[in-house]
The first five atom37 places (N, CA, C, CB, O) and aatype in JSON, in Angstrom:
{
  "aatype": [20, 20, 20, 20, 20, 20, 20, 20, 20, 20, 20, 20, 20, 20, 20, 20, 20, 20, 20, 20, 20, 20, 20, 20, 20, 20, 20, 20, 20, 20, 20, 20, 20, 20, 20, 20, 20, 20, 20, 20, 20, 20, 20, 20, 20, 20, 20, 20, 20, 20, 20, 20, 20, 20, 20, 20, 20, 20, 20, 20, 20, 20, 20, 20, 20, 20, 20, 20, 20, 20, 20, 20, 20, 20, 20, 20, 20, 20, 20, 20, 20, 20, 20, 20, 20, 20, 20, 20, 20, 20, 20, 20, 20, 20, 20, 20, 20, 20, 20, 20, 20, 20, 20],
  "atom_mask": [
    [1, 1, 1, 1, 1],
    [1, 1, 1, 1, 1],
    [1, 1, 1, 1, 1],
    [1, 1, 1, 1, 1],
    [1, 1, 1, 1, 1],
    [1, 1, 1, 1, 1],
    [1, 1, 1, 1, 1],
    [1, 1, 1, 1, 1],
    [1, 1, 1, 1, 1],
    [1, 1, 1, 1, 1],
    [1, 1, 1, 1, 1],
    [1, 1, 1, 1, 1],
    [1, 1, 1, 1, 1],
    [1, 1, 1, 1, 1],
    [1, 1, 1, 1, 1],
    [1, 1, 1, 1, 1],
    [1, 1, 1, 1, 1],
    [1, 1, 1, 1, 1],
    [1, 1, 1, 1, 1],
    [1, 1, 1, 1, 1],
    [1, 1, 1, 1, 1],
    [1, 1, 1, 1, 1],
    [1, 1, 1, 1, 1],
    [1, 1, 1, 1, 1],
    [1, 1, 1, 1, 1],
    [1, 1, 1, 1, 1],
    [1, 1, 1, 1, 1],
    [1, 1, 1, 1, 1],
    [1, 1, 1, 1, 1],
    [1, 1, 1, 1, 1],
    [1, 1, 1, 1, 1],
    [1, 1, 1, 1, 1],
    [1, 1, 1, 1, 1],
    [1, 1, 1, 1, 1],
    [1, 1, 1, 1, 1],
    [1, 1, 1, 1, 1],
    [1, 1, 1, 1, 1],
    [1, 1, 1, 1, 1],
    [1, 1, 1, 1, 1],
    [1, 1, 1, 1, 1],
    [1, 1, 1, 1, 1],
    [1, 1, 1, 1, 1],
    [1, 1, 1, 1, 1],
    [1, 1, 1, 1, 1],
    [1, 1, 1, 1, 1],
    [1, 1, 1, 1, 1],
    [1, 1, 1, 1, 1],
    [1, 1, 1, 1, 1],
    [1, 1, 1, 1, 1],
    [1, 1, 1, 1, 1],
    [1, 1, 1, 1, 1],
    [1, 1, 1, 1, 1],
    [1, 1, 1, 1, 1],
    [1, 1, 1, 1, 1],
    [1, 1, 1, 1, 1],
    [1, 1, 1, 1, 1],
    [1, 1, 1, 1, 1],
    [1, 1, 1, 1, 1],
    [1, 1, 1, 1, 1],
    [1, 1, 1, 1, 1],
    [1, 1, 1, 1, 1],
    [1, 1, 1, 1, 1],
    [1, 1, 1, 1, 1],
    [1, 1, 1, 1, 1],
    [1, 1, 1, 1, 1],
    [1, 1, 1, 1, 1],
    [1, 1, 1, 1, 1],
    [1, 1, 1, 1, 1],
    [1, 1, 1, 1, 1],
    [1, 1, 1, 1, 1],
    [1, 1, 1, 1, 1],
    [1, 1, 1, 1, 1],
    [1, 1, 1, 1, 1],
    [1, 1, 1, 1, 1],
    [1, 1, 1, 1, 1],
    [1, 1, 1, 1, 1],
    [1, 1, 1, 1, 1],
    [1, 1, 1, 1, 1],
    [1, 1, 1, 1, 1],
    [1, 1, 1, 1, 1],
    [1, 1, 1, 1, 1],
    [1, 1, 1, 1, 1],
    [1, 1, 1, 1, 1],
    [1, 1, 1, 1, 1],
    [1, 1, 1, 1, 1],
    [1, 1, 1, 1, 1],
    [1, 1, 1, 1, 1],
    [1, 1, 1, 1, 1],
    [1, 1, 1, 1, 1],
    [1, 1, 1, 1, 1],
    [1, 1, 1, 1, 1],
    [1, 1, 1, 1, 1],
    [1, 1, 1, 1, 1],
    [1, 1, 1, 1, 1],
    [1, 1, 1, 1, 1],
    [1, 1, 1, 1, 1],
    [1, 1, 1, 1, 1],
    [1, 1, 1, 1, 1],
    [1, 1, 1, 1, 1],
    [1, 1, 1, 1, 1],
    [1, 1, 1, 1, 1],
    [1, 1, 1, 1, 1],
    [1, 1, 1, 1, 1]
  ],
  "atom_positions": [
    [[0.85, -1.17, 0.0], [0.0, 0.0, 0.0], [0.9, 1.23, 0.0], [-0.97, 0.0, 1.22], [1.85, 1.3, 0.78]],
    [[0.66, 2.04, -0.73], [1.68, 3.0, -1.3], [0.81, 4.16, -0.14], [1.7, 3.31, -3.42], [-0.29, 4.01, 0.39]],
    [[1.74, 5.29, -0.03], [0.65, 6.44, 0.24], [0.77, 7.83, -0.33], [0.56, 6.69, 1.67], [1.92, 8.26, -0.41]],
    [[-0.07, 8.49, -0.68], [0.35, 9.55, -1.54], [0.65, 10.83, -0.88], [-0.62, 9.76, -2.5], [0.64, 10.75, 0.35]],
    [[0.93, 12.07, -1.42], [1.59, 13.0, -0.94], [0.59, 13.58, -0.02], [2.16, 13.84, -1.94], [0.96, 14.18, 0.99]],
    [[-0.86, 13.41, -0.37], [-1.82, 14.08, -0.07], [-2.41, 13.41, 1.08], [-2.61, 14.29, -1.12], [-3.4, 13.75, 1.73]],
    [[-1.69, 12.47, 1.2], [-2.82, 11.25, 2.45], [-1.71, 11.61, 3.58], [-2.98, 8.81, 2.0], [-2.23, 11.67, 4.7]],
    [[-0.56, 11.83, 3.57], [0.13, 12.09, 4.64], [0.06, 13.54, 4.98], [1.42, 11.63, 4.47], [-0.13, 14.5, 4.23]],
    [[0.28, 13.49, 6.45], [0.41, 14.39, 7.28], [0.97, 14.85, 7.82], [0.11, 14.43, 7.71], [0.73, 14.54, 8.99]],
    [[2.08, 15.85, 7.72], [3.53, 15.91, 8.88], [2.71, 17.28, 9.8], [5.69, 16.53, 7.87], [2.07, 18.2, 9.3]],
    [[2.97, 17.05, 11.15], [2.89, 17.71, 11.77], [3.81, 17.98, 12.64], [2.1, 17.57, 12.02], [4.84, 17.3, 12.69]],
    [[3.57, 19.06, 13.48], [4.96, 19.55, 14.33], [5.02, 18.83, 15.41], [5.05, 21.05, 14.82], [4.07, 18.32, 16.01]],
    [[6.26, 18.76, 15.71], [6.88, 17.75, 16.57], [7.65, 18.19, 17.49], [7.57, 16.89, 15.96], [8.87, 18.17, 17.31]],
    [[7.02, 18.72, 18.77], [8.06, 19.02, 19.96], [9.01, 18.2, 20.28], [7.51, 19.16, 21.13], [8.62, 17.25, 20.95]],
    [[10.09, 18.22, 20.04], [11.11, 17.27, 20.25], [12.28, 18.06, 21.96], [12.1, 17.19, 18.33], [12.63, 19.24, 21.85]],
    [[12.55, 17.52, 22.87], [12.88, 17.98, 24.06], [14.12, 17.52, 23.39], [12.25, 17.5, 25.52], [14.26, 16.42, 22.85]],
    [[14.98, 18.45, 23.48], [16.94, 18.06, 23.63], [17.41, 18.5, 25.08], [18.17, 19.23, 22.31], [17.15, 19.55, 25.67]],
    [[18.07, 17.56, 25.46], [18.75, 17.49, 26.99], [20.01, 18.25, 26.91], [19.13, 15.9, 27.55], [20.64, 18.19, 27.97]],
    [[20.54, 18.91, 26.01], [21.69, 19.97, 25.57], [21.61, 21.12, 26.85], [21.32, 20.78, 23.8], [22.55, 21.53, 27.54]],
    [[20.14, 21.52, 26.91], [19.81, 22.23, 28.2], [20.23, 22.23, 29.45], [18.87, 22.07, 28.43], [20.78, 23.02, 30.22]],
    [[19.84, 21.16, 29.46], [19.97, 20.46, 30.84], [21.55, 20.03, 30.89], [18.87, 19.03, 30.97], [22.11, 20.22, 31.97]],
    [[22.07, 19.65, 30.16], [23.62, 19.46, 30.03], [24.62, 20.63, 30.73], [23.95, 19.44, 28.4], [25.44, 20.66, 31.64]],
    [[23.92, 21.78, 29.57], [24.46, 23.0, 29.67], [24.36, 23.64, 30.97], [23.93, 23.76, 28.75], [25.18, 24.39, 31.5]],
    [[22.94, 23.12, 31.51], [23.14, 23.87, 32.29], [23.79, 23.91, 33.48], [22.4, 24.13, 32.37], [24.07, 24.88, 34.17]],
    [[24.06, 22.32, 33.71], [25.12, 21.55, 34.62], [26.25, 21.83, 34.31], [25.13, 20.16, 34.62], [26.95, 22.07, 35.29]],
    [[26.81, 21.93, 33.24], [28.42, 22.58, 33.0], [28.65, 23.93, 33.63], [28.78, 22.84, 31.33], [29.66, 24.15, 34.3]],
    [[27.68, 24.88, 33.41], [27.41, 26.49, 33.8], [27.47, 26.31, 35.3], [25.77, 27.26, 33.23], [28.37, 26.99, 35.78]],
    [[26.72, 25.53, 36.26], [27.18, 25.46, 37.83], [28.25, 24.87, 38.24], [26.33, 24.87, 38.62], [28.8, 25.08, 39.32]],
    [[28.66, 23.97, 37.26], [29.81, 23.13, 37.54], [31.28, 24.57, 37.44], [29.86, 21.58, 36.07], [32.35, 24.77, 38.01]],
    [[30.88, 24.89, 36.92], [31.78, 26.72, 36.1], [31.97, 27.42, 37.56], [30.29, 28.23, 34.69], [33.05, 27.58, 38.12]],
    [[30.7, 27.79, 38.05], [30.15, 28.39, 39.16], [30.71, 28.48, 40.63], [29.08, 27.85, 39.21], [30.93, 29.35, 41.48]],
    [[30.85, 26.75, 40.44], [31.47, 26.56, 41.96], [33.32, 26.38, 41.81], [30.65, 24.87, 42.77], [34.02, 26.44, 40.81]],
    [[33.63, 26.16, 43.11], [35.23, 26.2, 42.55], [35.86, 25.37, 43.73], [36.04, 27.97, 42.4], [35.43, 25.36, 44.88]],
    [[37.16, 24.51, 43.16], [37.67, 23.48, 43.63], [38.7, 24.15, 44.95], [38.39, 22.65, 42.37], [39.32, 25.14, 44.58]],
    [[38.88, 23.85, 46.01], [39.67, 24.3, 47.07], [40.02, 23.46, 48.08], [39.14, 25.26, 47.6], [39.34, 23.28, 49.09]],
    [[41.06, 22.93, 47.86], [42.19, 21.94, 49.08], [41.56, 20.52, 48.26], [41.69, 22.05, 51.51], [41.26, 19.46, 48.8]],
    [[41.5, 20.72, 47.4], [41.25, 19.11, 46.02], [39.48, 18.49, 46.53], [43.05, 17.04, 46.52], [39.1, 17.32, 46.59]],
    [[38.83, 19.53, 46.77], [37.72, 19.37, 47.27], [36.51, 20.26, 46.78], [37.96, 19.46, 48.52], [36.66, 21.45, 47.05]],
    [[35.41, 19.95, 46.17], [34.42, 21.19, 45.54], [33.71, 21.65, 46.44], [33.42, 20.86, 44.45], [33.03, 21.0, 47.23]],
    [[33.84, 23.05, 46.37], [32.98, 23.34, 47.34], [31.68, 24.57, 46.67], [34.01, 23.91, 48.64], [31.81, 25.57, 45.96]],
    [[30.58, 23.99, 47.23], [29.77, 25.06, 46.39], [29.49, 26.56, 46.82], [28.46, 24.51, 46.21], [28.99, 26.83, 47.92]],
    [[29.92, 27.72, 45.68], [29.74, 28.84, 46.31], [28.09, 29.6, 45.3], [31.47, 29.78, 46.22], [27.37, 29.06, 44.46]],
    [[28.05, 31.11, 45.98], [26.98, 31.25, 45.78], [25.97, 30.73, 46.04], [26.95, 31.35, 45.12], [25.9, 29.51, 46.15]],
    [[24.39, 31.94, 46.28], [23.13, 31.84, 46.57], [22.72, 31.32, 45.76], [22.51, 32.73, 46.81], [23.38, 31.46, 44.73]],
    [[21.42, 30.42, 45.63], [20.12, 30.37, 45.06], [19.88, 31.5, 45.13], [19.15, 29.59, 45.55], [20.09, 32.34, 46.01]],
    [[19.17, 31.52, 43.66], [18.55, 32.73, 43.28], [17.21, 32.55, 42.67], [19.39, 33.44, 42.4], [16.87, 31.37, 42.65]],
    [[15.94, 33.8, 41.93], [15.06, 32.97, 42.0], [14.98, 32.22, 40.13], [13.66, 33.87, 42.7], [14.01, 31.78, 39.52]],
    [[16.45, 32.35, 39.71], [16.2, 32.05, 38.4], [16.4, 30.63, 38.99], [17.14, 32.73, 37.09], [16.19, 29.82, 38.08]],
    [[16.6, 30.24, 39.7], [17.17, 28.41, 39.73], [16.12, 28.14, 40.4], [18.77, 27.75, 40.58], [15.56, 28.66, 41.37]],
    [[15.81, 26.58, 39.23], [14.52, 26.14, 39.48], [14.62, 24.25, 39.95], [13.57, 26.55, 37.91], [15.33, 23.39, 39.42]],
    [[13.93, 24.14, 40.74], [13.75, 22.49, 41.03], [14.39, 21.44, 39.93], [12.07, 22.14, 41.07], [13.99, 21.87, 38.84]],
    [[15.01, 20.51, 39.74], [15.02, 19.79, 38.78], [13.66, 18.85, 38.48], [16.17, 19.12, 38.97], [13.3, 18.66, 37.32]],
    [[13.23, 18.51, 39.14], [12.07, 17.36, 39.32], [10.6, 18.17, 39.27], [12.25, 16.45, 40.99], [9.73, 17.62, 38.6]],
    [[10.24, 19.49, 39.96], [8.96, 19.98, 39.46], [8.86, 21.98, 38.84], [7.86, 19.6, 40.97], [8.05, 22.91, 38.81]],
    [[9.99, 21.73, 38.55], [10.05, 23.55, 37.92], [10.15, 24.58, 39.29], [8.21, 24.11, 36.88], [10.84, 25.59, 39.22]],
    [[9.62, 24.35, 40.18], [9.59, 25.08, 41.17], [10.55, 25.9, 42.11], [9.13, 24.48, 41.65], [11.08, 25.13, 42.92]],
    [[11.0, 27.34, 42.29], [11.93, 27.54, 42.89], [12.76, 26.82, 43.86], [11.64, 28.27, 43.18], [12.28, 26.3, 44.86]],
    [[13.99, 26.8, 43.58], [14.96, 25.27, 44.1], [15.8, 26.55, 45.38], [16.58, 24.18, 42.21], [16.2, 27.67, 45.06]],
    [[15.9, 25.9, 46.86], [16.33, 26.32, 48.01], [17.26, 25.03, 48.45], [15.12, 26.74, 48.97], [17.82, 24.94, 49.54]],
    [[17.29, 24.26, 47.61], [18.53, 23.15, 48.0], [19.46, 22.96, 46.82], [17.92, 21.58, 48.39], [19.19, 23.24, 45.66]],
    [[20.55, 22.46, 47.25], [21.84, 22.28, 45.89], [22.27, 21.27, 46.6], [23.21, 23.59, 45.46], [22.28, 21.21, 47.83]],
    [[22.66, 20.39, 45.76], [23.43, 18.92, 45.86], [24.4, 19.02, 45.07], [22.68, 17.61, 45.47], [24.35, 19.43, 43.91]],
    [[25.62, 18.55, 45.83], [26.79, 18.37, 44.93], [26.72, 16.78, 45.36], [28.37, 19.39, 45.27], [26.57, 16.38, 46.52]],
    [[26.89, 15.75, 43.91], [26.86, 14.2, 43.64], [28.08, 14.03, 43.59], [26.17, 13.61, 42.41], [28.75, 14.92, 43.06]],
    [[28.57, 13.13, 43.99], [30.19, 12.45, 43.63], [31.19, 13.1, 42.56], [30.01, 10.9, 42.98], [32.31, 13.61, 42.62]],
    [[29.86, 12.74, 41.14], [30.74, 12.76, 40.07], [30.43, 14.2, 39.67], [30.51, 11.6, 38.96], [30.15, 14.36, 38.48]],
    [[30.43, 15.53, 40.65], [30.42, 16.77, 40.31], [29.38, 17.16, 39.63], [31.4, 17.06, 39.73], [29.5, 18.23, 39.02]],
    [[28.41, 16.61, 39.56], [27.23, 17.15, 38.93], [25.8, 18.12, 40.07], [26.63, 15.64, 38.16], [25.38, 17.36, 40.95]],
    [[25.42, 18.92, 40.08], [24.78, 19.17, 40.61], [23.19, 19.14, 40.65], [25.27, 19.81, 40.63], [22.59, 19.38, 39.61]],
    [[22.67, 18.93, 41.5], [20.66, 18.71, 41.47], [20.23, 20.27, 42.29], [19.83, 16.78, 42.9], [20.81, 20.94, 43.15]],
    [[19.41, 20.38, 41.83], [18.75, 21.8, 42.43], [17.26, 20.91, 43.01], [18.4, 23.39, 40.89], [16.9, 19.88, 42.45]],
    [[16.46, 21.55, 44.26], [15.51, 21.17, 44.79], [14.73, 22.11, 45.2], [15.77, 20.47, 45.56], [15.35, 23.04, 45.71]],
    [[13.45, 22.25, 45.16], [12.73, 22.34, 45.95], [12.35, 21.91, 47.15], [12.28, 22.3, 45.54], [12.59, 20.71, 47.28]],
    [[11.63, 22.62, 48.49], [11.86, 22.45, 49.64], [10.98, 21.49, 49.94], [11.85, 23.5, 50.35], [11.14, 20.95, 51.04]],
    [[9.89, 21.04, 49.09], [9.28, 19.68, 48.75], [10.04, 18.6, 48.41], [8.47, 19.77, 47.76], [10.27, 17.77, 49.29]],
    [[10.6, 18.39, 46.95], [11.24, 17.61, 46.86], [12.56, 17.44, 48.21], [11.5, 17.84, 45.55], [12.6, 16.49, 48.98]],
    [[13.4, 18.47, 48.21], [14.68, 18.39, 49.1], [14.02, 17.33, 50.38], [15.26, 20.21, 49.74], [14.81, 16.51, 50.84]],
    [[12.7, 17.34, 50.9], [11.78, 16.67, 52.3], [12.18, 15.56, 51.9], [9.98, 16.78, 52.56], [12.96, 15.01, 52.68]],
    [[11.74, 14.55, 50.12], [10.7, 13.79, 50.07], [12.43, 13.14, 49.44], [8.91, 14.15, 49.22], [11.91, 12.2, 48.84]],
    [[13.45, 13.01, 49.24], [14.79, 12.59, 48.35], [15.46, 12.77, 49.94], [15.49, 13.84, 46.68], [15.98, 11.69, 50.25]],
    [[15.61, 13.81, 51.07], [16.66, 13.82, 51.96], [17.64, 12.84, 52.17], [16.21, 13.98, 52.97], [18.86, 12.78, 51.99]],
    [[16.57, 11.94, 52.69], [17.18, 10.55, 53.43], [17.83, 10.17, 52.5], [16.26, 9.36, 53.96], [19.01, 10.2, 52.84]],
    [[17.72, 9.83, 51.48], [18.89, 9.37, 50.32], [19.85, 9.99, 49.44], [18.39, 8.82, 49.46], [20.58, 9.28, 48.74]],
    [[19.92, 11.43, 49.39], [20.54, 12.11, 49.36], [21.76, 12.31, 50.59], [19.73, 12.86, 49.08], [22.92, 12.54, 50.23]],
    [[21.6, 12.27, 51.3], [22.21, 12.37, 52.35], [23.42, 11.03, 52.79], [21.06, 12.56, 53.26], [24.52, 10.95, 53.33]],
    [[22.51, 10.22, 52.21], [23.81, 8.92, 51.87], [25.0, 9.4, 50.53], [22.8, 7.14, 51.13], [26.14, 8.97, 50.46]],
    [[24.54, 10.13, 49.8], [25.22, 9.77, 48.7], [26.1, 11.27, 48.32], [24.09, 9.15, 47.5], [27.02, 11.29, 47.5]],
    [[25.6, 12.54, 49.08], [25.73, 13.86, 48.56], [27.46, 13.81, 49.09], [24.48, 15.21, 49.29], [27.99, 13.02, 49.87]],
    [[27.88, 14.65, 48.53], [29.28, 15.48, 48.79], [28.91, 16.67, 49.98], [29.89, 16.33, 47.15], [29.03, 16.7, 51.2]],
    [[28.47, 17.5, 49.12], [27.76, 18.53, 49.86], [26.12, 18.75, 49.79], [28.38, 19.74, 49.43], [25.53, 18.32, 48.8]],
    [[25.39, 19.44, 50.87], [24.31, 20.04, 50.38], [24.07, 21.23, 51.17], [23.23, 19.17, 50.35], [24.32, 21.37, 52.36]],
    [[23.41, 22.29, 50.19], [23.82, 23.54, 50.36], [22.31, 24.0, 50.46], [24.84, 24.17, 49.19], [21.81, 24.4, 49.42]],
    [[21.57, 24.0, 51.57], [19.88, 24.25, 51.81], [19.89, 25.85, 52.44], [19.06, 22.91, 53.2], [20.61, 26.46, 53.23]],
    [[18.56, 26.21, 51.53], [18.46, 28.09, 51.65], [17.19, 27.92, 52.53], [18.11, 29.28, 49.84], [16.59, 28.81, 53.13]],
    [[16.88, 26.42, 52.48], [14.74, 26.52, 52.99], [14.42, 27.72, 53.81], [14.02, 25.0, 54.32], [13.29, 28.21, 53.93]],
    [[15.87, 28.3, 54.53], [15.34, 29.05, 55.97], [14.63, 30.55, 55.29], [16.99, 29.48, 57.31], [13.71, 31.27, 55.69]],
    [[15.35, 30.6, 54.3], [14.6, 31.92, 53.26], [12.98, 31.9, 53.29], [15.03, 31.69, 51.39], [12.29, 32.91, 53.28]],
    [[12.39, 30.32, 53.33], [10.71, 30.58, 53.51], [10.35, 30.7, 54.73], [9.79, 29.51, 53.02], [9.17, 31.04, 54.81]],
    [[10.94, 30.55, 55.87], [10.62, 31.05, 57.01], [11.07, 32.1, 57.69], [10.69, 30.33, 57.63], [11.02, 32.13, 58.92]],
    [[11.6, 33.15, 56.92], [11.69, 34.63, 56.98], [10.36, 35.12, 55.94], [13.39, 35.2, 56.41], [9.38, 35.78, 56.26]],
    [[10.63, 34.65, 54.85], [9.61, 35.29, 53.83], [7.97, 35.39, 54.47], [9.63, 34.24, 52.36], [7.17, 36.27, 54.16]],
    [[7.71, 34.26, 55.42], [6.21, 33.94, 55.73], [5.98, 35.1, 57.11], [5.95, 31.96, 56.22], [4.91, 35.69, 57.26]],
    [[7.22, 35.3, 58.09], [7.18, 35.65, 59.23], [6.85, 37.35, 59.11], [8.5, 35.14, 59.91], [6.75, 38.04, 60.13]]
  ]
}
């Protein structure tokens, strides 16, 4: 069954590239800086940095073994702790920022 030019349909195709997300891990990896052969993370959260897992302004930073960093929300950061906490290098939590902001 053949199909002709007219029976097909191309439509647009959101296609997600992880180049983003790459990039944007190289750019914090940039960010922070190595001292006594050890990374240590500098700088605030700010409100451009967002959760990895639900978009949401991120008040936690994880530095992973292999130098990569996770950004959190103070939801997620609750609901990952316990296992994070086995595995992190560092973690660098702002949460106390929502309990000034509310007070």
């Amino acid at each position: 069954m053949g199909w002709s030019r007219e029976s097909r349909t191309l439509g647009k195709v959101n296609v997600m590239s992880g180049s983003k997300f790459w990039a944007r891990g190289a750019e914090r990896q940039r960010e922070s800086e190595i001292s006594n052969g050890a990374q240590v993370l500098t700088g605030s959260l700010t409100a451009a940095d967002h959760c990895d897992r639900c978009g949401a302004r991120a008040y936690v930073r994880v530095l992973l073994p292999n130098f990569l960093e996770l950004l959190f929300c103070a939801h997620h950061n609750r609901q990952y702790t316990s296992a994070l906490t086995k595995i992190a290098v560092e973690i660098h939590d702002e949460t106390g920022q929502l309990a000034r902001a509310a007070a």
